[in-house]
GROMACS .gro file of C-alpha atoms in nm:
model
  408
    1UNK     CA    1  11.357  12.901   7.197
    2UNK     CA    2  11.717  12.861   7.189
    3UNK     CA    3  12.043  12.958   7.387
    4UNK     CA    4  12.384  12.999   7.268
    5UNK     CA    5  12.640  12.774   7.466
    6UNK     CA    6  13.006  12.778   7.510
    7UNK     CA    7  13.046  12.668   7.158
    8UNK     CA    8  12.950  12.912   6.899
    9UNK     CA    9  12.874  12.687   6.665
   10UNK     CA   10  12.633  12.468   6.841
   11UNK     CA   11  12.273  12.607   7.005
   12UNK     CA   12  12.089  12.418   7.299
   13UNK     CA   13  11.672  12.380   7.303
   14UNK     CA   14  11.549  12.503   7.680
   15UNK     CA   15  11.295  12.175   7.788
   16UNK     CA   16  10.943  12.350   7.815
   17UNK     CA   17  10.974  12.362   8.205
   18UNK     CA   18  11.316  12.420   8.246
   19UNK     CA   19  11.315  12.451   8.621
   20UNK     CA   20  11.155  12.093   8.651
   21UNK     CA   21  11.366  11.876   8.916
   22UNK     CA   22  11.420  11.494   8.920
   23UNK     CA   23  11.188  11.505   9.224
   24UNK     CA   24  10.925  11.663   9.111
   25UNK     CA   25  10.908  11.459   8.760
   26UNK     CA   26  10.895  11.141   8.998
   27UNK     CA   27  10.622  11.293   9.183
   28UNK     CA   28  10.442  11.329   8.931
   29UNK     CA   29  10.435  11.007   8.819
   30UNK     CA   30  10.333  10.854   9.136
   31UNK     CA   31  10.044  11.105   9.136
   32UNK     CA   32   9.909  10.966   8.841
   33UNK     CA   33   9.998  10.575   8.932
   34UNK     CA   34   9.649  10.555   9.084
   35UNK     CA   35   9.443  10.662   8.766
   36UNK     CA   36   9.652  10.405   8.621
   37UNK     CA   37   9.537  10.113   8.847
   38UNK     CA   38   9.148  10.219   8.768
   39UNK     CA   39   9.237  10.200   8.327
   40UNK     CA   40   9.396   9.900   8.353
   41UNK     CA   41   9.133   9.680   8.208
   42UNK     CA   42   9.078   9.927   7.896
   43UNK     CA   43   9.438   9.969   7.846
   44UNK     CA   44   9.455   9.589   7.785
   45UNK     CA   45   9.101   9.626   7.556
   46UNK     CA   46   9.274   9.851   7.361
   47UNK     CA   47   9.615   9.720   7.388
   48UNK     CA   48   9.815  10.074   7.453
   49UNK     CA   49   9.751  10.303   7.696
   50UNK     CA   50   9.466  10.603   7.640
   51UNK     CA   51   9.543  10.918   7.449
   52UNK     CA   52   9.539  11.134   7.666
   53UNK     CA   53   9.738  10.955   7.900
   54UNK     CA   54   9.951  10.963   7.607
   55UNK     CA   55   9.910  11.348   7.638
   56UNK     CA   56   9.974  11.369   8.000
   57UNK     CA   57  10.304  11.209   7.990
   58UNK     CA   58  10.411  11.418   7.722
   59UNK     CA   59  10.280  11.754   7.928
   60UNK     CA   60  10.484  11.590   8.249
   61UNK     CA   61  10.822  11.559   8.061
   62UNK     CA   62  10.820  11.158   8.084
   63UNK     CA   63  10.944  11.130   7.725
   64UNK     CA   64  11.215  11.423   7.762
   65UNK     CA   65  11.356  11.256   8.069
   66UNK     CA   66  11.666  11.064   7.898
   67UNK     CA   67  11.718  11.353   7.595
   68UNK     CA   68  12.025  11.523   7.598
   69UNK     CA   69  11.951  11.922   7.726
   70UNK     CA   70  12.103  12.031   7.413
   71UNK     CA   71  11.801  11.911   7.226
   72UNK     CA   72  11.503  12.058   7.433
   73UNK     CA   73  11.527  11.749   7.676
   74UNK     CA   74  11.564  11.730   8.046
   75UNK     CA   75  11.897  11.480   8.040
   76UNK     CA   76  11.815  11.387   8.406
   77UNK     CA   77  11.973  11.075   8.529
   78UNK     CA   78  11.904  10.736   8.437
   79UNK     CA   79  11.786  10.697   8.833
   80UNK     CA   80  11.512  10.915   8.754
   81UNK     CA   81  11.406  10.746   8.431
   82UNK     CA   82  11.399  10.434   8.613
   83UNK     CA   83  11.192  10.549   8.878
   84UNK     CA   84  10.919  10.734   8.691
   85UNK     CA   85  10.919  10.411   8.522
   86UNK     CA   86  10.878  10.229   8.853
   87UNK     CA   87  10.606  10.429   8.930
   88UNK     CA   88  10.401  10.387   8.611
   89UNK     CA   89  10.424   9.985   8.660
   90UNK     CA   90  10.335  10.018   9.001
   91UNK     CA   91  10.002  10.131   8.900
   92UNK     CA   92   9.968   9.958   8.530
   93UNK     CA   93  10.201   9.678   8.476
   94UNK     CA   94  10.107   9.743   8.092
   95UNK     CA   95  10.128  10.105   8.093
   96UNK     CA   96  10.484  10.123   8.279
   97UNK     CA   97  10.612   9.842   7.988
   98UNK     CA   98  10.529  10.013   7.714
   99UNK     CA   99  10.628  10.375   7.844
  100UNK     CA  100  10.956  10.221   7.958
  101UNK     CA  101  11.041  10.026   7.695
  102UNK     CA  102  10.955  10.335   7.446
  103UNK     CA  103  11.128  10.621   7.623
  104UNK     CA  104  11.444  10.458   7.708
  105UNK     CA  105  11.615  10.411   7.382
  106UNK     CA  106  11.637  10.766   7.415
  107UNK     CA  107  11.980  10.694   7.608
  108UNK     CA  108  12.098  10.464   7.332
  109UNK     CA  109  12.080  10.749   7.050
  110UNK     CA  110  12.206  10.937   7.252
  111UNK     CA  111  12.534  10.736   7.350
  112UNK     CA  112  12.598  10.608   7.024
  113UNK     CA  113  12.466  10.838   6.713
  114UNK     CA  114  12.697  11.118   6.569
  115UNK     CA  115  12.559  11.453   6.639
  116UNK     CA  116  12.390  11.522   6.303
  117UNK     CA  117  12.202  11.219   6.343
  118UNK     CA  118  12.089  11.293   6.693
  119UNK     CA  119  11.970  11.677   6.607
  120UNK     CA  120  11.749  11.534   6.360
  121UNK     CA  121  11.631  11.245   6.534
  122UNK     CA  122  11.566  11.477   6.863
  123UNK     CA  123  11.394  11.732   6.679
  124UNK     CA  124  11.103  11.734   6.847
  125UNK     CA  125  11.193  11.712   7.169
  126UNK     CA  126  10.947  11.461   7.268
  127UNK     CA  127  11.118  11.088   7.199
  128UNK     CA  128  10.955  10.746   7.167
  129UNK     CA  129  11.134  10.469   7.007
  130UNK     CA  130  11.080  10.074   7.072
  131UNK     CA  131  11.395   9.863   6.948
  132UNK     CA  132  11.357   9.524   6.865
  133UNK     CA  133  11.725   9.317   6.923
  134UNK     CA  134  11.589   9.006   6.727
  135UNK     CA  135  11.734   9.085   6.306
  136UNK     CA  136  11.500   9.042   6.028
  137UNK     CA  137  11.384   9.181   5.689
  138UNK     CA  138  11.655   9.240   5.451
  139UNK     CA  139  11.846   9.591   5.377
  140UNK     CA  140  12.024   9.662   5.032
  141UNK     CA  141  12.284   9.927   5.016
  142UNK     CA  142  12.168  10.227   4.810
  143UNK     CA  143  12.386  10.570   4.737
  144UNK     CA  144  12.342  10.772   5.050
  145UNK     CA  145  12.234  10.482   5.270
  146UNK     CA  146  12.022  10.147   5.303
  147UNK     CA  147  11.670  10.077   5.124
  148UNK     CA  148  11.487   9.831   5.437
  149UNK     CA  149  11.194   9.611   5.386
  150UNK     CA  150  11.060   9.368   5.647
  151UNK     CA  151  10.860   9.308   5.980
  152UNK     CA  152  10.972   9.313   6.332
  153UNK     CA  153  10.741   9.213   6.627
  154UNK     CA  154  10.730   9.275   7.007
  155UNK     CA  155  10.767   9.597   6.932
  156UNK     CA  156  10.686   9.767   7.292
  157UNK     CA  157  10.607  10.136   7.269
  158UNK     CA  158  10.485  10.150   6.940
  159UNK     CA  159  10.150  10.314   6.951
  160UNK     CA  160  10.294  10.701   6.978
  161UNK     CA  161  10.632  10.626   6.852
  162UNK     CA  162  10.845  10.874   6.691
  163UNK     CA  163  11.116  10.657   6.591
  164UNK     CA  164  11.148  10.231   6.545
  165UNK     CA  165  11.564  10.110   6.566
  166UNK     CA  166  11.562   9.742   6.434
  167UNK     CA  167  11.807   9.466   6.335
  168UNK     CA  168  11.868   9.337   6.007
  169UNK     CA  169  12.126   9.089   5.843
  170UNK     CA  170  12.364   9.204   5.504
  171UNK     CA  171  12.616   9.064   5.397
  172UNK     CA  172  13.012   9.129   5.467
  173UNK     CA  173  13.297   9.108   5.273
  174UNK     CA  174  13.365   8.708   5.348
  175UNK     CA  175  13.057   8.631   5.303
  176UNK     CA  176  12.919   8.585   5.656
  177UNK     CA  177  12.616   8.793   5.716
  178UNK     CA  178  12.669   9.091   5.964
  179UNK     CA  179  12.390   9.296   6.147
  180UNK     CA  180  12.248   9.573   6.068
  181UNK     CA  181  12.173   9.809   6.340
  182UNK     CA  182  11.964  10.119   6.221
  183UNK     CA  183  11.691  10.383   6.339
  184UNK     CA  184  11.391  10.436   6.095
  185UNK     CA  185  11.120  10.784   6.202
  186UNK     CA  186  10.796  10.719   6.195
  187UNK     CA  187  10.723  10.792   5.804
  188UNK     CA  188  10.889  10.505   5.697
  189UNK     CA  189  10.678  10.220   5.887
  190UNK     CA  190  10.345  10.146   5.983
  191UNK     CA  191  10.218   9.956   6.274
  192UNK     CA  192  10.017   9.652   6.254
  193UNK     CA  193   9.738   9.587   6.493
  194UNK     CA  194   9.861   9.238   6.627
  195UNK     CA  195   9.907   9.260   6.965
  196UNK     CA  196   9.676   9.161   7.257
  197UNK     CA  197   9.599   8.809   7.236
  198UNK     CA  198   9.933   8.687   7.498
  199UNK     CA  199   9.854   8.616   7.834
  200UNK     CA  200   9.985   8.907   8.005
  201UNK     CA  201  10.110   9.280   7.928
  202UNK     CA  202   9.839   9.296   7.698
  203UNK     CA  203   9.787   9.677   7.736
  204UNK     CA  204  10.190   9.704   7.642
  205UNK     CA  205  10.181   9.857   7.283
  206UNK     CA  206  10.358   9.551   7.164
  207UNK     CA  207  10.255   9.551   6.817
  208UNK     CA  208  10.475   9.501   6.492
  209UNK     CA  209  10.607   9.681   6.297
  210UNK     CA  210  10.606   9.656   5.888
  211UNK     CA  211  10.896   9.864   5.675
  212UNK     CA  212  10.816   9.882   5.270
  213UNK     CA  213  11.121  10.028   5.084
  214UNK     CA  214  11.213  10.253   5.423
  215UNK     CA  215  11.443  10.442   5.313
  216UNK     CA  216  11.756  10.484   5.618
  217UNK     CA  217  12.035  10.701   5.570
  218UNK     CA  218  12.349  10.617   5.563
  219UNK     CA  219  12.400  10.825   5.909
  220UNK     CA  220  12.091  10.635   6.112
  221UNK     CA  221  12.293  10.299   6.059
  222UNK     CA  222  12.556  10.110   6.176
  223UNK     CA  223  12.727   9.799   6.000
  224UNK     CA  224  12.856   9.491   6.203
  225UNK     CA  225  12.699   9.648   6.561
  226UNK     CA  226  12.423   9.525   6.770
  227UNK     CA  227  12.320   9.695   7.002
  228UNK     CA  228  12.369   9.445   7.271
  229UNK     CA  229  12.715   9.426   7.216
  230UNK     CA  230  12.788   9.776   7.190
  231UNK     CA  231  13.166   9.870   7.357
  232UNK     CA  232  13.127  10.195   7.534
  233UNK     CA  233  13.501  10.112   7.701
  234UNK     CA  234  13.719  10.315   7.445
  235UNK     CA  235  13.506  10.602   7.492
  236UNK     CA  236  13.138  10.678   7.271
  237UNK     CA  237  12.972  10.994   7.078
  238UNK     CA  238  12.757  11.104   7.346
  239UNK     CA  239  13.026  11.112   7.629
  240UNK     CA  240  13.215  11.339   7.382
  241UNK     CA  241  12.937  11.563   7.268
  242UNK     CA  242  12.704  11.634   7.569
  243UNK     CA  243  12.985  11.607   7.805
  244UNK     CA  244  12.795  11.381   8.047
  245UNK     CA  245  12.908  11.032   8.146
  246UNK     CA  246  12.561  10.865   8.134
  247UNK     CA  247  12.594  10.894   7.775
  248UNK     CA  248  12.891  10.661   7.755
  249UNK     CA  249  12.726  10.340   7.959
  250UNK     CA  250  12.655  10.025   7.858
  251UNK     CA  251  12.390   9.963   7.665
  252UNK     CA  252  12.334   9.558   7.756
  253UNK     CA  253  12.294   9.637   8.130
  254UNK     CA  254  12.130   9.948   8.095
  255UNK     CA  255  11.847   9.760   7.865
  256UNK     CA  256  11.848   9.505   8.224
  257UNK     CA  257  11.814   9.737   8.456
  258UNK     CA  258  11.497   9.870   8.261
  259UNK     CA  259  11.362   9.508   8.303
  260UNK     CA  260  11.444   9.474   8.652
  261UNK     CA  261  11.261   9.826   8.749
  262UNK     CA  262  10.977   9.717   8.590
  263UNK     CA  263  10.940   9.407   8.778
  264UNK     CA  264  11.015   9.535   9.115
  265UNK     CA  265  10.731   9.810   9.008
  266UNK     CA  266  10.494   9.485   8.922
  267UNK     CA  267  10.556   9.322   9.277
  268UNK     CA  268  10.503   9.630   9.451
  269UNK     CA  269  10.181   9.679   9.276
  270UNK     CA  270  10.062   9.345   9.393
  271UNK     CA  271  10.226   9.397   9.746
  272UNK     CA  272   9.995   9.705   9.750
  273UNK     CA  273   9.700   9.480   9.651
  274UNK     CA  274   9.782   9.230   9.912
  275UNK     CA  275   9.763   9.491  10.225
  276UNK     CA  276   9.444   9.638  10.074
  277UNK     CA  277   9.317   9.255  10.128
  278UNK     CA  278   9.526   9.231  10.483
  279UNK     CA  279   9.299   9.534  10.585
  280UNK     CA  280   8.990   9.455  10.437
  281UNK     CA  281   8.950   9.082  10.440
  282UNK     CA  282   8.889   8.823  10.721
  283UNK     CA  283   9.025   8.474  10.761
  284UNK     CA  284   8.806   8.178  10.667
  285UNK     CA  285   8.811   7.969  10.972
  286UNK     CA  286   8.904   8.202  11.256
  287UNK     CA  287   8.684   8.504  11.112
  288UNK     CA  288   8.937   8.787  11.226
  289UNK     CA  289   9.090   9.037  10.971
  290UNK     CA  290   9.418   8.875  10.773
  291UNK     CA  291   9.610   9.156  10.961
  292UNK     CA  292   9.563   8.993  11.258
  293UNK     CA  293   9.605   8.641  11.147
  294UNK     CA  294   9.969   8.500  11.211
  295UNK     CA  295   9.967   8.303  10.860
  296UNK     CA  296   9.884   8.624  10.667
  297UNK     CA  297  10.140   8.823  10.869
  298UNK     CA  298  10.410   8.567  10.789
  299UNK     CA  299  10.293   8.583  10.386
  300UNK     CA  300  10.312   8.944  10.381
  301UNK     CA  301  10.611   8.974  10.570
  302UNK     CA  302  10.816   8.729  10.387
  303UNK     CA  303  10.672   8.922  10.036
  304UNK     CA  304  10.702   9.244  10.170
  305UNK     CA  305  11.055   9.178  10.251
  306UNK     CA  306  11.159   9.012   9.887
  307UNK     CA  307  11.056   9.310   9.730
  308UNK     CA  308  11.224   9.574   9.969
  309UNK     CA  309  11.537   9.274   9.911
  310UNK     CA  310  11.488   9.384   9.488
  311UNK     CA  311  11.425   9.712   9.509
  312UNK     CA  312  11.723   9.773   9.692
  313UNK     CA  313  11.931   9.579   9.467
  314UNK     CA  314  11.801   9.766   9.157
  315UNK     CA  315  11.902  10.121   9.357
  316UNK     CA  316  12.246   9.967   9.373
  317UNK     CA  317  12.257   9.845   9.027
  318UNK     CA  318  12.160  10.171   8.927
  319UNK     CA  319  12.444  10.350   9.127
  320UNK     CA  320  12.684  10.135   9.006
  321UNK     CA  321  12.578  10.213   8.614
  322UNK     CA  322  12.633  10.515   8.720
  323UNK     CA  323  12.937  10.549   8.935
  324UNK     CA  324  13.091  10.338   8.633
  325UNK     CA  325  12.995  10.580   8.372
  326UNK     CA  326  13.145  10.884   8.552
  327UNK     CA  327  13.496  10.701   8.591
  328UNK     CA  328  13.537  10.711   8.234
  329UNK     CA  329  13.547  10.496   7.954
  330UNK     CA  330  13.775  10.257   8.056
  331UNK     CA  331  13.580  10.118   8.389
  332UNK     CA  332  13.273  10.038   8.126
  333UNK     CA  333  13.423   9.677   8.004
  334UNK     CA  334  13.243   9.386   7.933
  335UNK     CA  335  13.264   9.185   8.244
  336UNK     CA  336  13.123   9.519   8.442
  337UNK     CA  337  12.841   9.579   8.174
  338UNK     CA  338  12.727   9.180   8.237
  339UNK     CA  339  12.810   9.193   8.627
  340UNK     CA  340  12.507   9.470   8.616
  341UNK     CA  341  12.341   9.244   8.411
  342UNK     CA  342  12.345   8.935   8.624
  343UNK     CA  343  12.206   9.190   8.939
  344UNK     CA  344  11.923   9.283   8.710
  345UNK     CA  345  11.834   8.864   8.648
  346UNK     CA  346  11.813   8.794   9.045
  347UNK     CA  347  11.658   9.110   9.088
  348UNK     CA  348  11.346   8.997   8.848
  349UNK     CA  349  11.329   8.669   9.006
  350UNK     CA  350  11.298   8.755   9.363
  351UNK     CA  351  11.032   8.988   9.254
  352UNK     CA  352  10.874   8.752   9.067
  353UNK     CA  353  10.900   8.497   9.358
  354UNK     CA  354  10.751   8.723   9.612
  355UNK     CA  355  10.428   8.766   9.396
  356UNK     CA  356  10.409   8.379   9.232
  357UNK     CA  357  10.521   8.178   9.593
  358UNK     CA  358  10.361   8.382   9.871
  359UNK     CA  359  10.093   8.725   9.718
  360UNK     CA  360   9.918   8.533   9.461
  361UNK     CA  361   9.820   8.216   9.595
  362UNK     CA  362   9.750   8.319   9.971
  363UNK     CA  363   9.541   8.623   9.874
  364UNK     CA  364   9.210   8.369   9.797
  365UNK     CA  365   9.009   8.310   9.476
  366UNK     CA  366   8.843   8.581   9.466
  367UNK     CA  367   9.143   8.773   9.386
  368UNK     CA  368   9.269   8.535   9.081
  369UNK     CA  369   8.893   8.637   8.897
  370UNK     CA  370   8.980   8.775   8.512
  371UNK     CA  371   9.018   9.102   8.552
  372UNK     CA  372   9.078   9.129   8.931
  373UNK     CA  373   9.391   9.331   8.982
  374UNK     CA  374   9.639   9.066   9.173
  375UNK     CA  375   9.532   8.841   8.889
  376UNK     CA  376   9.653   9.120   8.610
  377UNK     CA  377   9.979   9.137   8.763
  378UNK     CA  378  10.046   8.800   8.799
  379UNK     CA  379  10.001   8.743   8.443
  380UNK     CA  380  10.192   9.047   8.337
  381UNK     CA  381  10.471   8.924   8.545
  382UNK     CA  382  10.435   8.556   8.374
  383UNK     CA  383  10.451   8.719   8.051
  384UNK     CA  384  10.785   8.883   8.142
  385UNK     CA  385  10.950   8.585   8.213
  386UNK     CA  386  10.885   8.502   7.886
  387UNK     CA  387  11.039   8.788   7.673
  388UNK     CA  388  11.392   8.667   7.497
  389UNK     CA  389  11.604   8.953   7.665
  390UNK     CA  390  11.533   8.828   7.993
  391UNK     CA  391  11.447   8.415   7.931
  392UNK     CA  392  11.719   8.398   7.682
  393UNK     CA  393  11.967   8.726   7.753
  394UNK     CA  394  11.954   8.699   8.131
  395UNK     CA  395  11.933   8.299   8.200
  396UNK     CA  396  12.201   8.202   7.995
  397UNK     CA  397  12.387   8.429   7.744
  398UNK     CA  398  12.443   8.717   8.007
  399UNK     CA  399  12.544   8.452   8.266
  400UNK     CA  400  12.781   8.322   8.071
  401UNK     CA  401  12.980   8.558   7.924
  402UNK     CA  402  12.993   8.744   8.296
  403UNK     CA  403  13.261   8.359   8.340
  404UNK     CA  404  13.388   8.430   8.019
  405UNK     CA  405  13.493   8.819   8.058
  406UNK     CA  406  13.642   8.702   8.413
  407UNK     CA  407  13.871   8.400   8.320
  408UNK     CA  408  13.920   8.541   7.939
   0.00000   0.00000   0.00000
């Protein structure tokens, strides 16, 4: 079904419920977090999540969340994105990686892509769409766009994807290669069934993805533009079209601050494990519950308080993505965009701290068994310290140029 709007040329999609609230999306998630905990050791079996959790997202709105109304999505704020995503890793670490890291590009398209790009790409309402920042494969120009061939790992999301947006390298005028950023839909790749064998996030829908003679047109790719440096500050597409500041943010910290949710989700998940212990376990030599053991109290305390330290820092973060977007173009600049950034870093490693210095090795042997939760999330969590946006973005690159946009 569709409405007329202001503008006689253009028609809005309604979202199937189009009622829903930002609370009640976020409650739903954290309904479902607990079916999540109990799947967690066949989501890593089969490396994605189940169908039909698959289908329940979908049915809940998760993957309308971020799309603009215009196009049959909900276009609720990125606060609510970011805490159905919360949720979700809360309960799978897995399951909220791969929905997050699927669903959020969703905001990207929708910032940067010129409106006949986004009605197609939107189409179905429903949007899914891992992006891989690292270039490869090769692209030759053709006459009414690009002709792409290659593979491109870590692909997170993959499994129900609609859409894949990659990198690739062509060359410019002086001879220098450039990137290539474009989006390819799901007819012109296939996924390969490679993913599984790291340490952690096994469950994540990481898998790669393989393009034969993809054919990209010329409007679902940009020359000389990665999406990491992206500058929203002279204004973008989406602010313009759909009239709503979130649509004009940064991309670099935005892509953070989906890390950062996901590890305060992680740490809360093992927090959670940790007082199911306090209440349930008793101390070796003194033989009284761990809730009533001083040591324990101090562990949990000191955790418990990390994580309340992160999560609170990610709200703010979050507010001040925000708040930026909505004072226009200009307060978006570089130094602002990695000044989120650097948040989101000390964000992930207080979370991570809380659950690798005080949850994990307090909470016994027992609880560091393959398979056992606590032991799940602590390798989940090792695994994200690994990924290049946050070992390589965060550490260094994002750290740096936060100096370099102050003193430039």
């Amino acid at each position: 079904m569709t409405v007329a709007t202001n503008a006689p040329e253009r028609e809005t999609t309604l979202p199937p419920e189009p009622g829903l609230t930002p609370d009640e999306i976020v409650a739903r998630a954290e309904a479902m977090a607990p079916s999540l905990v109990a799947r967690q050791a066949e989501t890593e079996e089969r490396t994605f999540y189940a169908p039909d959790t698959h289908e329940a997202f979908s049915e809940a709105g998760f993957y309308r969340i971020l799309v603009p109304r215009r196009y049959g999505g909900y276009e609720f704020g990125v606060d609510t994105f970011l805490r159905v995503s919360m949720a979700l890793a809360r309960g799978c670490p897995s399951t909220g990686w791969m929905y997050c890291l699927g669903a959020a590009h969703a905001l990207f398209v929708a910032t940067l892509f010129e409106e006949r790009a986004q009605a197609e790409i939107f189409a179905g309402g429903d949007f899914i769409s891992p992006a891989v920042i690292a270039p490869s494969g090769t692209a030759e120009r053709t006459a009414d766009g690009w002709l792409v061939n290659g593979t491109w790992s870590y692909c997170s999301g993959v499994p129900y994807a609609t859409h894949f947006i990659g990198h690739t390298l062509v060359p410019s005028a002086d001879g220098e290669p450039k990137p290539l950023l474009f989006i390819a839909p799901r007819g012109e790749w296939r996924r390969l069934d490679d993913w599984g064998a790291q340490l952690g996030l096994r469950g994540s829908g990481s898998h790669s993805v393989v393009i034969e003679n993809g054919r990209i047109p010329a409007h679902y790719a940009f020359e000389a533009l990665h999406m990491s440096e992206v500058d929203v500050s002279t204004g973008s597409v989406g602010r313009t079209l759909h009239g709503n500041p979130q649509y004009g943010g940064g991309p670099l910290s935005f892509m953070l601050l989906e890390a950062a949710t996901l590890a305060v989700g992680m740490a809360k998940g093992a927090l959670d494990t940790y007082e199911d212990l306090m209440r349930t376990k008793r101390t070796m030599f003194t033989d009284v519950l761990r809730a009533d053991d001083p040591d324990f109290q101090l562990w949990y305390g000191q955790a418990s308080g990390m994580i309340a330290t992160a999560e609170a820092a990610i709200s703010d973060a979050v507010r001040q993505w925000s708040e930026t977007c909505a004072r226009g173009p200009a307060a978006f600049t570089r130094e602002q965009d990695v000044r989120i950034a650097t948040i989101c870093r000390e964000v992930i490693a207080l979370s991570w701290r809380a659950v690798e210095s005080y949850l994990f090795p307090t909470a016994g042997s027992s609880s560091a068994r393959r398979g056992e939760r606590l032991e799940r999330i602590w390798r989940d969590m090792s695994t994200l310290h690994s990924h290049a946006g946050i070992a390589v973005l965060l550490a260094t690159v994002a750290t740096r140029e936060r100096a370099k946009a102050r003193f430039a």
